[in-house]
Amino acid sequence: ALGLETGYRNDMIAELQAEGNWWKDNAELLERRLKRRGLEATLKEEEEKIGQLHNYVREQEFNLLELERQKHLISPRGIQQGWREEIRDNIAEHRTLITQYKIEALFERGLVRGKCEVDLGQRREAIQYAQWQAAKHEEWRETEIALLFERDARKAHDNKHREEKRKVAQHRRRWSVKFFNPAGKPDKRRRPGRPWDAEAFAGPERETYCGGTSDVFAFNKSVDSMRAGSDESLKAVMGKVQMQSFINESQNMESLLKPLAKPMQDLQHPKPQWKQKAEAEAEAEASPYLWLPEPRTKEWEKPLGPPEDPTAVLRVPGFPSPRFVQEVEDEMEREKRGVGHTAQAAAEAARKAAIEAGEEWAFDHSHAHEEEDEIKRQRRERVEADERRAAALKKTRDRRARNHRPVVSRIPWALLDELEHEKHKLAGEKAVNMLFDHG
């Protein structure tokens, strides 16, 4: 049936294409015939001739009116000389010419023009009809082709889907588990391809308990008013046992996942970049020199104390502080310029850095106090320079503030970002508390 329908559709497409080609050829043939007869040129010539005749009629009528006016203006002397008869003859002659021109324009040239217009209109209408038929047949052919392609695609898709389902079923049958009874015969209660019998499933004595089925209000119920040994009291006691077991398991999981909860929250809701940068700069100012690795101690050797703050910024052991990196970069820049860079100066700088980092044991201790005084002096100079720079900046800001017009309204973007971060942080803490806290 599918093959026959495809054949019928192909025959319909071929028939529509043949008819469309015939109408297209017919339209071209009619256009050639119209061009060969020259009806458009003939109609144009007739229009020009009729226009000339109309001009002649208007000219002769104008002359006739002029003769009529001259006839009324003729003098008695002109009558005696015979001008009245002459004017009458001219009037009669002009009337005859006007009548002849009108008859030729209406019944000769007008008739020829009318026939040309009718013939040209009919031929153009036939050409338009042939072109319309050719266009419609082409449209119908395209529609049939689209329907044929859609049917073929749907057929291919259905066959592919059917084949995939057959392969899946065959694979399932290949990997299906066949059950046997202790005697070695096929188990009739668990036959493949059919629903199992109720006897093949486990009974209620094999049920397991989970947090979703535990009674969260089990400890709110008192068993004092219940009769001991009754089903109601046993159910209440079992509910409490189940709830306590679930609480213990939740606390164990909470203790296991606690080290991962805070980093996961920070990953899901990180702090704004400006806040991270401010915290990093504050930590760098607090310890401006090398962050040395701390000695490793075993867990049981650590002193007891309050738990660590999970929101504190992580310290990276062995990573230099930003100030020390800046000093190294300044030293490298001076080395490139060749200003004040010698082996002795490099050794002196290394000795100062080691003394500041607490590693004075790596160098000579003979001049330790002098080096410490020098380091303090340099620190004092840096602090004074920072204070002078801050005073100059404050002076500039005060001058700008005096010249600056007050802002009517200002949007605190930083506060809004911080508020948004706090919202995410609070939502995350609530989610963690709901999962792990039971207080």
Short mmCIF file of C-alpha atoms in Angstrom, two decimals:
data_model
loop_
_atom_site.label_atom_id
_atom_site.label_comp_id
_atom_site.label_asym_id
_atom_site.label_seq_id
_atom_site.Cartn_x
_atom_site.Cartn_y
_atom_site.Cartn_z
CA ALA A 1 0.00 0.00 0.00
CA LEU A 2 2.84 2.39 0.83
CA GLY A 3 4.55 1.64 -2.48
CA LEU A 4 1.34 2.23 -4.44
CA GLU A 5 0.73 5.56 -2.74
CA THR A 6 4.29 6.65 -3.48
CA GLY A 7 3.80 5.68 -7.13
CA TYR A 8 0.53 7.61 -7.32
CA ARG A 9 2.18 10.69 -5.84
CA ASN A 10 5.07 10.47 -8.31
CA ASP A 11 2.59 10.15 -11.21
CA MET A 12 0.70 13.20 -9.94
CA ILE A 13 3.93 15.21 -9.75
CA ALA A 14 4.87 14.21 -13.30
CA GLU A 15 1.37 15.08 -14.57
CA LEU A 16 1.44 18.49 -12.90
CA GLN A 17 4.89 19.17 -14.33
CA ALA A 18 3.74 18.22 -17.85
CA GLU A 19 0.63 20.41 -17.64
CA GLY A 20 2.65 23.30 -16.22
CA ASN A 21 5.14 23.03 -19.09
CA TRP A 22 2.29 22.96 -21.64
CA TRP A 23 0.71 26.12 -20.19
CA LYS A 24 4.08 27.83 -20.11
CA ASP A 25 4.73 26.95 -23.78
CA ASN A 26 1.21 28.08 -24.69
CA ALA A 27 1.78 31.46 -23.04
CA GLU A 28 5.02 31.90 -24.97
CA LEU A 29 3.27 30.94 -28.23
CA LEU A 30 0.49 33.47 -27.65
CA GLU A 31 3.06 36.18 -26.91
CA ARG A 32 4.88 35.44 -30.18
CA ARG A 33 1.60 35.57 -32.15
CA LEU A 34 0.67 38.87 -30.55
CA LYS A 35 4.05 40.31 -31.39
CA ARG A 36 3.82 39.01 -34.99
CA ARG A 37 0.41 40.63 -35.62
CA GLY A 38 1.64 44.01 -34.42
CA LEU A 39 -1.63 45.01 -32.80
CA GLU A 40 0.04 47.42 -30.41
CA ALA A 41 1.72 49.33 -33.24
CA THR A 42 -1.52 49.37 -35.28
CA LEU A 43 -3.47 50.65 -32.29
CA LYS A 44 -0.89 53.37 -31.74
CA GLU A 45 -1.12 54.48 -35.41
CA GLU A 46 -4.90 54.58 -35.29
CA GLU A 47 -4.77 56.68 -32.15
CA GLU A 48 -2.48 59.15 -33.90
CA LYS A 49 -4.74 59.34 -36.98
CA ILE A 50 -7.86 59.85 -34.88
CA GLY A 51 -6.03 62.58 -33.01
CA GLN A 52 -5.18 64.33 -36.31
CA LEU A 53 -8.83 64.12 -37.43
CA HIS A 54 -9.95 65.65 -34.15
CA ASN A 55 -7.49 68.49 -34.66
CA TYR A 56 -8.85 69.04 -38.19
CA VAL A 57 -12.43 69.13 -36.89
CA ARG A 58 -11.52 71.69 -34.19
CA GLU A 59 -9.66 73.82 -36.73
CA GLN A 60 -12.51 73.81 -39.28
CA GLU A 61 -15.10 74.55 -36.59
CA PHE A 62 -13.01 77.52 -35.49
CA ASN A 63 -12.86 78.74 -39.10
CA LEU A 64 -16.62 78.23 -39.45
CA LEU A 65 -17.30 80.39 -36.43
CA GLU A 66 -15.00 83.05 -37.83
CA LEU A 67 -16.91 83.04 -41.17
CA GLU A 68 -20.22 83.35 -39.30
CA ARG A 69 -18.83 86.37 -37.46
CA GLN A 70 -17.58 87.93 -40.72
CA LYS A 71 -20.97 87.34 -42.28
CA HIS A 72 -22.64 89.52 -39.63
CA LEU A 73 -19.98 92.21 -39.95
CA ILE A 74 -20.13 92.61 -43.76
CA SER A 75 -20.78 96.16 -44.97
CA PRO A 76 -23.33 97.27 -47.61
CA ARG A 77 -20.52 97.96 -50.05
CA GLY A 78 -19.25 94.39 -49.52
CA ILE A 79 -22.74 93.11 -50.23
CA GLN A 80 -22.80 95.05 -53.48
CA GLN A 81 -19.42 93.59 -54.41
CA GLY A 82 -20.70 89.97 -53.85
CA TRP A 83 -18.83 89.07 -50.60
CA ARG A 84 -21.99 87.72 -48.95
CA GLU A 85 -22.35 84.93 -51.51
CA GLU A 86 -18.64 84.17 -51.23
CA ILE A 87 -18.89 83.80 -47.44
CA ARG A 88 -21.99 81.59 -47.76
CA ASP A 89 -20.13 79.26 -50.12
CA ASN A 90 -17.18 79.04 -47.72
CA ILE A 91 -19.52 78.26 -44.81
CA ALA A 92 -21.17 75.43 -46.74
CA GLU A 93 -17.75 74.09 -47.77
CA HIS A 94 -16.47 74.12 -44.16
CA ARG A 95 -19.61 72.33 -42.92
CA THR A 96 -19.08 69.63 -45.51
CA LEU A 97 -15.43 69.18 -44.46
CA ILE A 98 -16.36 69.01 -40.78
CA THR A 99 -18.99 66.35 -41.52
CA GLN A 100 -16.52 64.28 -43.55
CA TYR A 101 -13.82 64.47 -40.85
CA LYS A 102 -16.29 63.44 -38.15
CA ILE A 103 -17.62 60.51 -40.17
CA GLU A 104 -14.05 59.31 -40.87
CA ALA A 105 -13.02 59.63 -37.20
CA LEU A 106 -16.10 57.88 -35.82
CA PHE A 107 -17.00 55.19 -38.38
CA GLU A 108 -13.70 54.42 -40.10
CA ARG A 109 -10.75 55.02 -37.83
CA GLY A 110 -12.76 54.57 -34.64
CA LEU A 111 -14.07 51.20 -35.84
CA VAL A 112 -10.58 49.98 -36.70
CA ARG A 113 -9.29 51.16 -33.32
CA GLY A 114 -12.14 49.41 -31.46
CA LYS A 115 -11.45 46.13 -33.24
CA CYS A 116 -7.75 46.40 -32.41
CA GLU A 117 -8.48 47.10 -28.75
CA VAL A 118 -10.87 44.13 -28.47
CA ASP A 119 -8.44 41.78 -30.20
CA LEU A 120 -5.49 42.98 -28.11
CA GLY A 121 -7.45 42.68 -24.85
CA GLN A 122 -8.58 39.13 -25.65
CA ARG A 123 -5.06 38.03 -26.57
CA ARG A 124 -3.57 39.60 -23.43
CA GLU A 125 -6.25 37.96 -21.31
CA ALA A 126 -5.45 34.60 -22.86
CA ILE A 127 -1.73 35.12 -22.19
CA GLN A 128 -2.41 36.07 -18.54
CA TYR A 129 -4.65 33.03 -18.08
CA ALA A 130 -1.97 30.74 -19.51
CA GLN A 131 0.68 32.26 -17.24
CA TRP A 132 -1.64 31.90 -14.22
CA GLN A 133 -2.26 28.24 -15.06
CA ALA A 134 1.49 27.62 -15.40
CA ALA A 135 2.16 29.29 -12.02
CA LYS A 136 -0.63 27.36 -10.27
CA HIS A 137 0.56 24.03 -11.68
CA GLU A 138 4.10 24.82 -10.51
CA GLU A 139 2.76 25.69 -7.06
CA TRP A 140 0.72 22.50 -6.88
CA ARG A 141 3.76 20.52 -8.01
CA GLU A 142 5.94 22.07 -5.28
CA THR A 143 3.26 21.28 -2.69
CA GLU A 144 3.06 17.67 -3.82
CA ILE A 145 6.86 17.36 -3.71
CA ALA A 146 6.92 18.79 -0.16
CA LEU A 147 4.20 16.36 0.93
CA LEU A 148 6.08 13.48 -0.69
CA PHE A 149 9.32 14.45 1.08
CA GLU A 150 7.46 14.80 4.38
CA ARG A 151 5.87 11.39 3.93
CA ASP A 152 9.20 9.78 3.05
CA ALA A 153 10.90 11.47 6.03
CA ARG A 154 8.09 10.37 8.37
CA LYS A 155 8.32 6.85 7.00
CA ALA A 156 12.10 6.77 7.48
CA HIS A 157 11.75 8.19 11.00
CA ASP A 158 9.07 5.65 11.93
CA ASN A 159 11.16 2.80 10.55
CA LYS A 160 14.23 4.04 12.44
CA HIS A 161 12.23 4.40 15.67
CA ARG A 162 10.74 0.95 15.19
CA GLU A 163 14.18 -0.51 14.55
CA GLU A 164 15.62 1.18 17.64
CA LYS A 165 12.76 -0.12 19.77
CA ARG A 166 13.36 -3.60 18.33
CA LYS A 167 17.06 -3.35 19.16
CA VAL A 168 16.32 -2.16 22.72
CA ALA A 169 13.84 -4.99 23.22
CA GLN A 170 16.31 -7.50 21.83
CA HIS A 171 19.04 -6.14 24.10
CA ARG A 172 16.76 -6.30 27.11
CA ARG A 173 15.80 -9.86 26.25
CA ARG A 174 19.46 -10.73 25.91
CA TRP A 175 20.33 -9.28 29.32
CA SER A 176 17.14 -10.27 31.10
CA VAL A 177 17.54 -12.31 34.27
CA LYS A 178 15.79 -15.65 34.27
CA PHE A 179 14.70 -16.94 37.64
CA PHE A 180 14.62 -20.61 38.63
CA ASN A 181 13.23 -22.43 41.62
CA PRO A 182 15.39 -24.61 43.91
CA ALA A 183 14.57 -27.63 41.73
CA GLY A 184 16.24 -25.98 38.71
CA LYS A 185 13.03 -25.38 36.80
CA PRO A 186 11.86 -21.91 35.55
CA ASP A 187 10.14 -19.92 38.27
CA LYS A 188 6.50 -19.47 37.26
CA ARG A 189 5.98 -16.63 39.75
CA ARG A 190 8.65 -14.46 38.05
CA ARG A 191 8.26 -15.16 34.36
CA PRO A 192 10.04 -12.76 31.93
CA GLY A 193 7.78 -10.44 29.97
CA ARG A 194 4.87 -10.82 32.38
CA PRO A 195 3.96 -9.12 35.69
CA TRP A 196 5.22 -10.95 38.75
CA ASP A 197 2.91 -12.61 41.19
CA ALA A 198 2.31 -10.99 44.56
CA GLU A 199 4.06 -13.92 46.28
CA ALA A 200 7.34 -13.01 44.55
CA PHE A 201 7.63 -9.66 46.36
CA ALA A 202 8.88 -9.16 49.92
CA GLY A 203 6.38 -8.75 52.72
CA PRO A 204 5.97 -5.88 55.17
CA GLU A 205 8.47 -7.48 57.56
CA ARG A 206 11.24 -6.51 55.11
CA GLU A 207 10.43 -2.82 55.05
CA THR A 208 13.21 -0.33 55.86
CA TYR A 209 13.00 3.03 57.58
CA CYS A 210 14.28 6.40 56.40
CA GLY A 211 14.05 10.03 57.46
CA GLY A 212 11.14 10.70 55.16
CA THR A 213 8.93 8.18 56.95
CA SER A 214 9.92 9.17 60.51
CA ASP A 215 7.55 11.11 62.72
CA VAL A 216 9.09 14.51 63.54
CA PHE A 217 6.62 14.97 66.44
CA ALA A 218 7.38 11.60 68.02
CA PHE A 219 8.92 13.14 71.18
CA ASN A 220 5.90 15.40 71.66
CA LYS A 221 3.69 12.39 72.36
CA SER A 222 3.67 10.99 75.91
CA VAL A 223 3.24 7.27 76.56
CA ASP A 224 2.31 7.73 80.23
CA SER A 225 -1.38 7.96 79.45
CA MET A 226 -1.25 4.86 77.21
CA ARG A 227 -1.73 1.33 78.35
CA ALA A 228 1.58 -0.52 78.55
CA GLY A 229 2.00 -3.16 75.87
CA SER A 230 -0.80 -1.83 73.68
CA ASP A 231 -0.33 -1.33 69.96
CA GLU A 232 -0.60 2.43 70.40
CA SER A 233 2.15 2.60 73.03
CA LEU A 234 4.42 0.26 71.01
CA LYS A 235 3.89 2.41 67.91
CA ALA A 236 4.77 5.58 69.87
CA VAL A 237 7.93 4.00 71.30
CA MET A 238 9.01 2.71 67.89
CA GLY A 239 8.42 6.18 66.46
CA LYS A 240 10.72 7.71 69.08
CA VAL A 241 13.39 5.09 68.38
CA GLN A 242 13.14 5.71 64.67
CA MET A 243 13.30 9.50 65.11
CA GLN A 244 16.32 9.27 67.47
CA SER A 245 18.11 6.99 65.01
CA PHE A 246 17.46 9.45 62.20
CA ILE A 247 18.75 12.35 64.34
CA ASN A 248 21.95 10.44 65.12
CA GLU A 249 22.54 9.64 61.47
CA SER A 250 21.91 13.28 60.50
CA GLN A 251 24.41 14.49 63.10
CA ASN A 252 27.01 12.05 61.82
CA MET A 253 26.51 13.23 58.25
CA GLU A 254 26.63 16.84 59.43
CA SER A 255 29.97 16.30 61.14
CA LEU A 256 31.32 14.60 58.01
CA LEU A 257 30.14 17.29 55.59
CA LYS A 258 30.86 20.31 57.79
CA PRO A 259 34.35 20.93 56.27
CA LEU A 260 32.77 21.00 52.80
CA ALA A 261 29.66 23.06 53.56
CA LYS A 262 31.36 26.47 53.84
CA PRO A 263 33.57 26.14 50.71
CA MET A 264 30.55 24.98 48.72
CA GLN A 265 28.55 27.99 49.91
CA ASP A 266 31.42 30.30 48.95
CA LEU A 267 31.56 28.71 45.51
CA GLN A 268 27.84 29.07 44.96
CA HIS A 269 27.65 32.62 46.36
CA PRO A 270 31.14 34.19 46.16
CA LYS A 271 31.89 37.57 47.67
CA PRO A 272 32.09 40.66 45.43
CA GLN A 273 35.51 41.36 43.92
CA TRP A 274 35.87 44.67 45.76
CA LYS A 275 35.28 42.91 49.08
CA GLN A 276 37.74 40.13 48.28
CA LYS A 277 40.32 42.74 47.28
CA ALA A 278 39.74 44.76 50.48
CA GLU A 279 40.12 41.64 52.66
CA ALA A 280 43.30 40.63 50.82
CA GLU A 281 44.78 44.11 51.26
CA ALA A 282 43.84 44.19 54.95
CA GLU A 283 45.49 40.81 55.49
CA ALA A 284 48.58 41.98 53.55
CA GLU A 285 48.82 45.11 55.73
CA ALA A 286 48.48 43.02 58.87
CA SER A 287 51.42 40.78 57.83
CA PRO A 288 53.36 42.72 55.16
CA TYR A 289 56.24 40.29 54.89
CA LEU A 290 56.67 36.62 54.00
CA TRP A 291 53.98 34.24 55.07
CA LEU A 292 56.11 31.36 56.28
CA PRO A 293 54.68 27.85 56.53
CA GLU A 294 53.64 26.86 59.99
CA PRO A 295 55.15 23.70 61.55
CA ARG A 296 52.94 20.71 61.05
CA THR A 297 51.43 19.25 64.17
CA LYS A 298 49.36 16.16 64.59
CA GLU A 299 45.69 16.44 65.34
CA TRP A 300 45.98 14.99 68.86
CA GLU A 301 48.92 17.33 69.66
CA LYS A 302 47.02 20.53 68.91
CA PRO A 303 45.91 22.49 72.02
CA LEU A 304 42.22 22.54 72.75
CA GLY A 305 40.46 25.85 72.12
CA PRO A 306 37.56 27.48 70.31
CA PRO A 307 36.85 26.22 66.75
CA GLU A 308 38.30 28.11 63.83
CA ASP A 309 36.23 30.78 62.14
CA PRO A 310 34.93 29.24 58.87
CA THR A 311 34.48 32.71 57.35
CA ALA A 312 38.17 33.70 57.79
CA VAL A 313 40.28 34.20 54.65
CA LEU A 314 42.46 31.19 53.90
CA ARG A 315 46.22 31.66 54.50
CA VAL A 316 48.46 30.33 51.76
CA PRO A 317 51.67 29.12 53.46
CA GLY A 318 54.93 30.16 51.77
CA PHE A 319 53.33 32.79 49.50
CA PRO A 320 54.91 36.30 49.67
CA SER A 321 52.85 39.30 50.71
CA PRO A 322 52.02 42.07 48.21
CA ARG A 323 54.35 44.56 49.94
CA PHE A 324 57.32 42.18 49.71
CA VAL A 325 56.51 41.53 46.03
CA GLN A 326 56.43 45.31 45.44
CA GLU A 327 59.85 45.72 47.11
CA VAL A 328 61.30 42.95 44.93
CA GLU A 329 59.86 44.57 41.82
CA ASP A 330 61.35 47.95 42.83
CA GLU A 331 64.72 46.27 43.35
CA MET A 332 64.50 44.67 39.89
CA GLU A 333 63.60 48.02 38.37
CA ARG A 334 66.63 49.64 40.02
CA GLU A 335 68.75 46.79 38.72
CA LYS A 336 67.55 47.46 35.16
CA ARG A 337 68.39 51.15 35.47
CA GLY A 338 71.77 50.34 37.05
CA VAL A 339 71.09 52.52 40.10
CA GLY A 340 72.37 51.31 43.46
CA HIS A 341 72.55 47.62 42.50
CA THR A 342 75.60 45.70 43.65
CA ALA A 343 76.25 42.29 45.05
CA GLN A 344 76.74 43.83 48.48
CA ALA A 345 73.42 45.69 48.25
CA ALA A 346 71.65 42.48 47.19
CA ALA A 347 73.17 40.58 50.11
CA GLU A 348 72.19 43.38 52.47
CA ALA A 349 68.60 43.34 51.20
CA ALA A 350 68.41 39.55 51.61
CA ARG A 351 69.75 39.86 55.16
CA LYS A 352 67.13 42.52 56.00
CA ALA A 353 64.33 40.42 54.58
CA ALA A 354 65.47 37.39 56.57
CA ILE A 355 65.70 39.43 59.78
CA GLU A 356 62.20 40.85 59.24
CA ALA A 357 60.86 37.35 58.54
CA GLY A 358 62.37 36.00 61.74
CA GLU A 359 65.15 33.98 60.09
CA GLU A 360 68.12 35.86 61.53
CA TRP A 361 69.70 32.49 62.33
CA ALA A 362 70.59 32.18 58.62
CA PHE A 363 73.01 35.19 58.77
CA ASP A 364 75.59 36.68 61.05
CA HIS A 365 74.26 38.06 64.35
CA SER A 366 77.13 40.49 64.95
CA HIS A 367 75.27 43.50 63.57
CA ALA A 368 71.72 42.39 64.36
CA HIS A 369 70.87 45.43 66.51
CA GLU A 370 72.18 47.88 63.95
CA GLU A 371 70.20 46.19 61.19
CA GLU A 372 67.05 46.21 63.32
CA ASP A 373 67.51 49.95 63.98
CA GLU A 374 67.97 50.54 60.28
CA ILE A 375 64.83 48.58 59.49
CA LYS A 376 62.85 50.54 62.10
CA ARG A 377 64.15 53.79 60.64
CA GLN A 378 63.09 52.75 57.15
CA ARG A 379 59.66 51.77 58.43
CA ARG A 380 59.34 55.13 60.18
CA GLU A 381 60.31 56.94 56.99
CA ARG A 382 57.74 54.96 55.01
CA VAL A 383 55.06 55.78 57.56
CA GLU A 384 55.94 59.49 57.44
CA ALA A 385 55.91 59.45 53.64
CA ASP A 386 52.49 57.76 53.71
CA GLU A 387 51.22 60.39 56.15
CA ARG A 388 52.49 63.23 53.95
CA ARG A 389 50.90 61.63 50.91
CA ALA A 390 47.62 61.17 52.77
CA ALA A 391 47.68 64.84 53.93
CA ALA A 392 48.28 66.05 50.37
CA LEU A 393 45.50 63.79 49.08
CA LYS A 394 43.15 65.05 51.80
CA LYS A 395 43.98 68.64 50.87
CA THR A 396 43.22 67.93 47.23
CA ARG A 397 39.98 66.18 48.16
CA ASP A 398 38.96 69.10 50.38
CA ARG A 399 39.56 71.51 47.50
CA ARG A 400 37.54 69.32 45.16
CA ALA A 401 34.80 69.01 47.75
CA ARG A 402 34.57 72.80 48.04
CA ASN A 403 34.27 73.16 44.27
CA HIS A 404 32.01 70.18 43.79
CA ARG A 405 28.25 70.65 43.80
CA PRO A 406 26.40 68.37 46.18
CA VAL A 407 24.71 65.40 44.57
CA VAL A 408 20.97 65.34 45.04
CA SER A 409 20.73 61.56 45.00
CA ARG A 410 23.33 58.85 44.74
CA ILE A 411 22.89 55.11 44.41
CA PRO A 412 25.13 53.18 46.86
CA TRP A 413 26.22 50.44 44.46
CA ALA A 414 28.78 49.05 46.89
CA LEU A 415 26.20 48.79 49.68
CA LEU A 416 23.72 47.19 47.31
CA ASP A 417 26.31 44.59 46.24
CA GLU A 418 27.15 43.88 49.86
CA LEU A 419 23.46 43.60 50.75
CA GLU A 420 22.90 41.18 47.86
CA HIS A 421 25.86 39.09 49.02
CA GLU A 422 24.50 39.03 52.57
CA LYS A 423 21.13 37.88 51.25
CA HIS A 424 22.74 34.97 49.40
CA LYS A 425 24.84 34.17 52.45
CA LEU A 426 21.78 34.17 54.73
CA ALA A 427 19.85 31.96 52.30
CA GLY A 428 22.76 29.50 52.18
CA GLU A 429 23.06 29.41 55.96
CA LYS A 430 19.33 28.78 56.27
CA ALA A 431 19.56 25.91 53.79
CA VAL A 432 22.50 24.37 55.68
CA ASN A 433 20.73 24.79 59.02
CA MET A 434 17.60 23.15 57.65
CA LEU A 435 19.68 20.21 56.43
CA PHE A 436 22.00 19.68 59.40
CA ASP A 437 20.69 21.54 62.47
CA HIS A 438 17.98 20.08 64.72
CA GLY A 439 18.14 22.50 67.66
#
